[in-house]
Amino acid sequence: MSVVEQAQRARTAAAALAVATRADKDAALHAMADALVARTSEILAANGADLAAGRDEGLSTAILDRLALDAGRVADIADALRQMAALPDPTGEVVRGSTLPNGLQLRQIRVPFGVVGIIYEARPNVTVDAAGICLKSGNAVLLRGSSSAARSNVALVSVLRDAVAGTGLPADSVQLLDATTRDSVKELMRARGLVDVLIPRGGAALIRTVVEEATVPVIETGVGNCHVYVDAAADVSKAVAIALNAKTQRLSTCNTAESLLVHTAVADAVLPPALAAFAAAGVTVHGCPQVARHSTAVLPATDEDYATEYLSADISVAVVESLDAAVAHIQRYGTGHTEAIVTDSQSAAREFVARVDAAAVMVNASTRFTDGGEFGFGAEIGISTQKLHARGPMGLPELTSTKYVVTGDGQLR
Amino acid sequence: MSVVEQAQRARTAAAALAVATRADKDAALHAMADALVARTSEILAANGADLAAGRDEGLSTAILDRLALDAGRVADIADALRQMAALPDPTGEVVRGSTLPNGLQLRQIRVPFGVVGIIYEARPNVTVDAAGICLKSGNAVLLRGSSSAARSNVALVSVLRDAVAGTGLPADSVQLLDATTRDSVKELMRARGLVDVLIPRGGAALIRTVVEEATVPVIETGVGNCHVYVDAAADVSKAVAIALNAKTQRLSTCNTAESLLVHTAVADAVLPPALAAFAAAGVTVHGCPQVARHSTAVLPATDEDYATEYLSADISVAVVESLDAAVAHIQRYGTGHTEAIVTDSQSAAREFVARVDAAAVMVNASTRFTDGGEFGFGAEIGISTQKLHARGPMGLPELTSTKYVVTGDGQLR
C-alpha cells in the first residue's frame, strides 16, 4: 500500500477518533497494554530477528542495546500506556470563551490535529509510546521507524492494531510505514492535505532533511547544544554540582549540557573543582586558554567544539568576561533548547532569563530537567526546539489544534 | 542590502524588542500614528505615483481602489495603531505554572517569536497594520508587499522607521524588502534560522508557492471555500437571511460563503425565497438539478463550482439527503476555514460541530463573523487555515511563542 493510501486510511480513522469519547480511547489504551503483555513472545521473536540481523550488519553495541527488548521492557512499555490512560483528555477543553456584544457565544475548543506523522530512529518503545500518545489525543498516527527495528515494529504495530480494533476504534488509527525504503519518508513529507503535522525525532541530519523537503507542517525536535553559565554571583559548590549533573547524568540526551561558561570573576574558584569532577567522571574537557591554565588534561577548544552537540563524554568550557559575553556566546552557538544560569543574583537571573532565546531557561538547576516527565506532563512526544506551535517538551495538549465554535440565533453582519 | 542582511538586522532589533516594556512599545505605536498623520502629504505623493503607474499598466479599478490612499484613509490607519497600543501586551503572560515535587518552580511564559516575515498583496494599509501588530507583540518584521504598492510602502515604512527610532527602539524593527524582484520572496522563504515564521497573505497561488518552497515555518492563511448548511430543522427565514448575508455582505473576503447546502426535507421551503434573494442581490446561482427545478436562472453546478472560492457574485447550491451528506460534501470541497449550520435541532448542531473539521464552525450565524475584529481580538494579522500553532483569526497572542523558565536552588537529576 502506498503512503498516500495509508494516509487516506488514517484520515478516515481520524474522523472516527475525533468523535471518540475519552472512555473509548482509554479502553483502547488498556487493550493495547494488555495485548502487548499477552503477545510478548511474538514481539520478542521479531525483536530477536532484528538483533541478529543488526549483529550481522555490525551495528554498535549501543544501538543494539537501544533496540533490544525483553519481557521486562515490554511490560514497562505496556505500563506507560496505562499511565497515559490515566491522564486527562486534552480534546474538548475550552481554551477561551466569551459572549460577543451581538450575543454570539464564542468558544475556542481543543480538537485533535487529525493525522500525525512521526519519523524516528532505532528504539521500538517509541513505536508504542507514539501510538499511545497520538491515540489519547485523538490523532491517527503514521509511524516511520528505522529499518534496524523493522521486524520489531511490524510485530508491535500488529499487536496494537488488533487491540484497537477489538475495542471498536479503527485499526487504521495506528499504521506503520515501510521502513525498508527512503521513499516512504519522502512520500510522508509531501502528503500535504492528508497529514496535518510531521514530527521528526532523531539526529540533526534527519531533521534537516525533513525541514528542507517537507510540505507538511513540521515540528522540529531535539538538537540541544545546551550551556551552563556560572555567573559571578554563583555558589561554587552548586555550580560544580549542576555542571557535572547536566553533563554526566546521561550523555546521549538532547538536554545534556555540552558547554560550560564560567564568569572570569569566579573562574579560579570554579574551574579547579569542576575540572577535577569532570576528570573523575571520565569527561574530556575542550577548553579556552584560560581554562587550560588549570589542567594539562584540557584540550584546546575550537569554534567547532563550541558548536558541537557531543552526546558523548566531552564538554567545551570557556571563561567569559561578563553575563553579556555569556549571552552572546549562547546566541552564537546555542540551538535554542535549554540554557542554565547558576547565580545568587536576582538581577543576573532576571537578565539571563529575559535575554536568552531558548525553549527552556534554568536558574540554579540542571539542564536535564527539560523533559515532559520531569515537568509533570505525564507523556512526551519530543522536545520542540522551534517556536511555532509548541516549544519545549510536548505533552498531550501540544498534539492538538483548536476550533472556534460560534453559536447564535440568526446573527448577521 | 540582501534579504539575509536585512534578516540579520531584524534579529538584532528583535533582541531589543524582546526586552522592551509595554510602555516602550506603546510609545512607539503612538509615535508611528502621529508621524503618519504629520507626513500624510509625503505618503499621498508616493501613493499618487503608484496609482499613476498602475493606471499606465492597466490595473483593474478594483485593484486601484484598494491601492488608493487619501488623508482620511491615512488617519484611519493611524487610528488603528493607537487602538493596538490600547490592547494588552501578550508577552510576559504566564501561560502555565506549577511547583514540581522537587521544589523547582516551573513557569511557561509568552515571548515574541523574534522575526516575522509577511508576504502580502496590494493594500498599503496592511504595511502599517502588520508593522504595528508585530511591534506590539515584540517582533521585528520583514515586509514584502506587492510591486504595485512599492512607492507607497517605501514612504510608509520610512515614516514608521523614523518614528520607531525616535522613541529609542531600533528602526530595524520594521523593514521593507525589495518588491521589484521575486528574489526577495525566495530569499525570505529560505532564511531559516533568521526568520522565525512566515505569513503569506494573498491568493491561493502565492500561498501554495510559499508552502512548497519555504524552509522557514509558515502559517497558511486565507483560502475560504465556506459553506452554509441548512438543516432539516432550520428556521426558514433565518436560513435565508444567513445565506444571503454570508454570501453578499462582502464578496471578496475569505469568510464569505461560496456554497449553500440545503437538506432535502426543507428544500421546497428554503430554495424559492433563497433563490429570489440571490437574484435580487445580483448573485448567480450554480445549482444541482434539484435546485434548478426552482428557477430557470440557475446554471448547472459542476464539480469545479463546488470546489471554487468564487470571491464574486456567484454561489454554488446543492440539495443534500442528510446531515451526513452535508458533512461529506464539506469534507470533500471545504478548505477548513468557516462552515455554518442553520438548525434548531440541538443534536444536529452538536453533530455538525463535532464532525466538521474547520477553523470555525457557526451555528445559526453568518460565516462572515470569522474575523479578529468580530471575535473581539482587537487586531488581526490574518486567518489561519492550518492546524499548527494558530487556527482561525490570529491576534496578538498568536504572534508569540513561549519559553519555560525553571527556577531552583541547586536541583540535580
mmCIF file of N, CA and C in Angstrom, chain B residues 5 17 27 32 36 41 46 62 65 75-76 86 93 114 119 129 152 184 191 211 213 246 256 280 298 305 309 319 360:
data_model
loop_
_atom_site.group_PDB
_atom_site.id
_atom_site.type_symbol
_atom_site.label_atom_id
_atom_site.label_comp_id
_atom_site.label_asym_id
_atom_site.label_seq_id
_atom_site.Cartn_x
_atom_site.Cartn_y
_atom_site.Cartn_z
ATOM 1 N N GLU B 5 20.945 40.007 4.940
ATOM 2 C CA GLU B 5 21.436 41.109 5.775
ATOM 3 C C GLU B 5 20.279 41.798 6.512
ATOM 4 N N LEU B 17 13.684 44.305 21.082
ATOM 5 C CA LEU B 17 12.231 44.306 21.275
ATOM 6 C C LEU B 17 11.799 43.302 22.341
ATOM 7 N N ALA B 27 4.520 53.510 23.241
ATOM 8 C CA ALA B 27 5.019 54.837 22.849
ATOM 9 C C ALA B 27 5.407 54.831 21.374
ATOM 10 N N MET B 32 4.358 56.277 15.767
ATOM 11 C CA MET B 32 4.102 55.858 14.393
ATOM 12 C C MET B 32 2.809 56.496 13.871
ATOM 13 N N LEU B 36 2.528 59.276 10.820
ATOM 14 C CA LEU B 36 1.750 59.026 9.595
ATOM 15 C C LEU B 36 0.872 60.227 9.274
ATOM 16 N N SER B 41 1.216 64.147 3.456
ATOM 17 C CA SER B 41 1.398 64.628 2.080
ATOM 18 C C SER B 41 2.479 63.832 1.357
ATOM 19 N N ALA B 46 3.669 59.636 -2.834
ATOM 20 C CA ALA B 46 4.170 58.319 -3.261
ATOM 21 C C ALA B 46 3.025 57.449 -3.763
ATOM 22 N N ALA B 62 -10.744 47.793 -9.429
ATOM 23 C CA ALA B 62 -10.823 47.207 -8.084
ATOM 24 C C ALA B 62 -9.458 47.262 -7.397
ATOM 25 N N ASP B 65 -8.532 50.821 -6.572
ATOM 26 C CA ASP B 65 -9.319 51.229 -5.408
ATOM 27 C C ASP B 65 -8.662 50.790 -4.105
ATOM 28 N N ALA B 75 -5.491 58.665 8.148
ATOM 29 C CA ALA B 75 -5.903 58.919 9.534
ATOM 30 C C ALA B 75 -6.488 57.651 10.161
ATOM 31 N N ASP B 76 -7.268 56.905 9.356
ATOM 32 C CA ASP B 76 -7.835 55.642 9.870
ATOM 33 C C ASP B 76 -6.741 54.633 10.189
ATOM 34 N N ALA B 86 -3.649 50.328 22.842
ATOM 35 C CA ALA B 86 -4.542 50.141 23.988
ATOM 36 C C ALA B 86 -4.756 48.672 24.337
ATOM 37 N N GLU B 93 2.976 37.067 29.612
ATOM 38 C CA GLU B 93 1.863 36.341 30.241
ATOM 39 C C GLU B 93 2.346 34.958 30.687
ATOM 40 N N GLY B 114 10.303 36.653 17.539
ATOM 41 C CA GLY B 114 11.611 37.190 17.158
ATOM 42 C C GLY B 114 11.467 37.959 15.855
ATOM 43 N N ILE B 119 4.373 38.280 3.605
ATOM 44 C CA ILE B 119 4.298 38.496 2.163
ATOM 45 C C ILE B 119 2.837 38.792 1.846
ATOM 46 N N ASP B 129 -0.539 48.062 9.390
ATOM 47 C CA ASP B 129 -1.171 47.125 10.319
ATOM 48 C C ASP B 129 -0.194 46.051 10.770
ATOM 49 N N SER B 152 4.336 53.556 -2.338
ATOM 50 C CA SER B 152 3.568 53.838 -1.117
ATOM 51 C C SER B 152 4.217 53.152 0.084
ATOM 52 N N SER B 184 13.524 38.459 -3.661
ATOM 53 C CA SER B 184 13.375 38.779 -2.242
ATOM 54 C C SER B 184 12.393 37.817 -1.576
ATOM 55 N N ALA B 191 15.207 31.787 4.585
ATOM 56 C CA ALA B 191 16.053 32.390 5.636
ATOM 57 C C ALA B 191 15.841 31.694 6.978
ATOM 58 N N VAL B 211 4.257 27.531 0.666
ATOM 59 C CA VAL B 211 4.209 26.247 1.363
ATOM 60 C C VAL B 211 5.165 25.246 0.717
ATOM 61 N N GLU B 213 7.932 25.915 -1.081
ATOM 62 C CA GLU B 213 9.346 26.270 -1.173
ATOM 63 C C GLU B 213 9.987 26.735 0.120
ATOM 64 N N ALA B 246 -24.140 35.822 4.412
ATOM 65 C CA ALA B 246 -22.843 35.153 4.299
ATOM 66 C C ALA B 246 -22.276 35.300 2.890
ATOM 67 N N THR B 256 -16.466 34.777 3.288
ATOM 68 C CA THR B 256 -17.706 34.836 2.505
ATOM 69 C C THR B 256 -18.137 33.416 2.141
ATOM 70 N N ALA B 280 -32.259 38.932 -6.462
ATOM 71 C CA ALA B 280 -32.422 40.362 -6.155
ATOM 72 C C ALA B 280 -31.081 41.014 -5.837
ATOM 73 N N VAL B 298 -30.956 29.338 -12.725
ATOM 74 C CA VAL B 298 -29.887 28.540 -12.121
ATOM 75 C C VAL B 298 -29.032 27.888 -13.206
ATOM 76 N N ASP B 305 -17.351 23.979 -9.713
ATOM 77 C CA ASP B 305 -18.089 25.018 -8.981
ATOM 78 C C ASP B 305 -18.044 24.754 -7.481
ATOM 79 N N GLU B 309 -13.564 28.873 -4.707
ATOM 80 C CA GLU B 309 -13.766 30.044 -3.859
ATOM 81 C C GLU B 309 -13.998 31.208 -4.832
ATOM 82 N N VAL B 319 -28.739 20.432 -3.073
ATOM 83 C CA VAL B 319 -29.633 19.776 -2.117
ATOM 84 C C VAL B 319 -28.933 18.510 -1.639
ATOM 85 N N ALA B 360 -13.393 27.460 12.062
ATOM 86 C CA ALA B 360 -14.562 27.994 12.775
ATOM 87 C C ALA B 360 -15.821 27.294 12.292
#
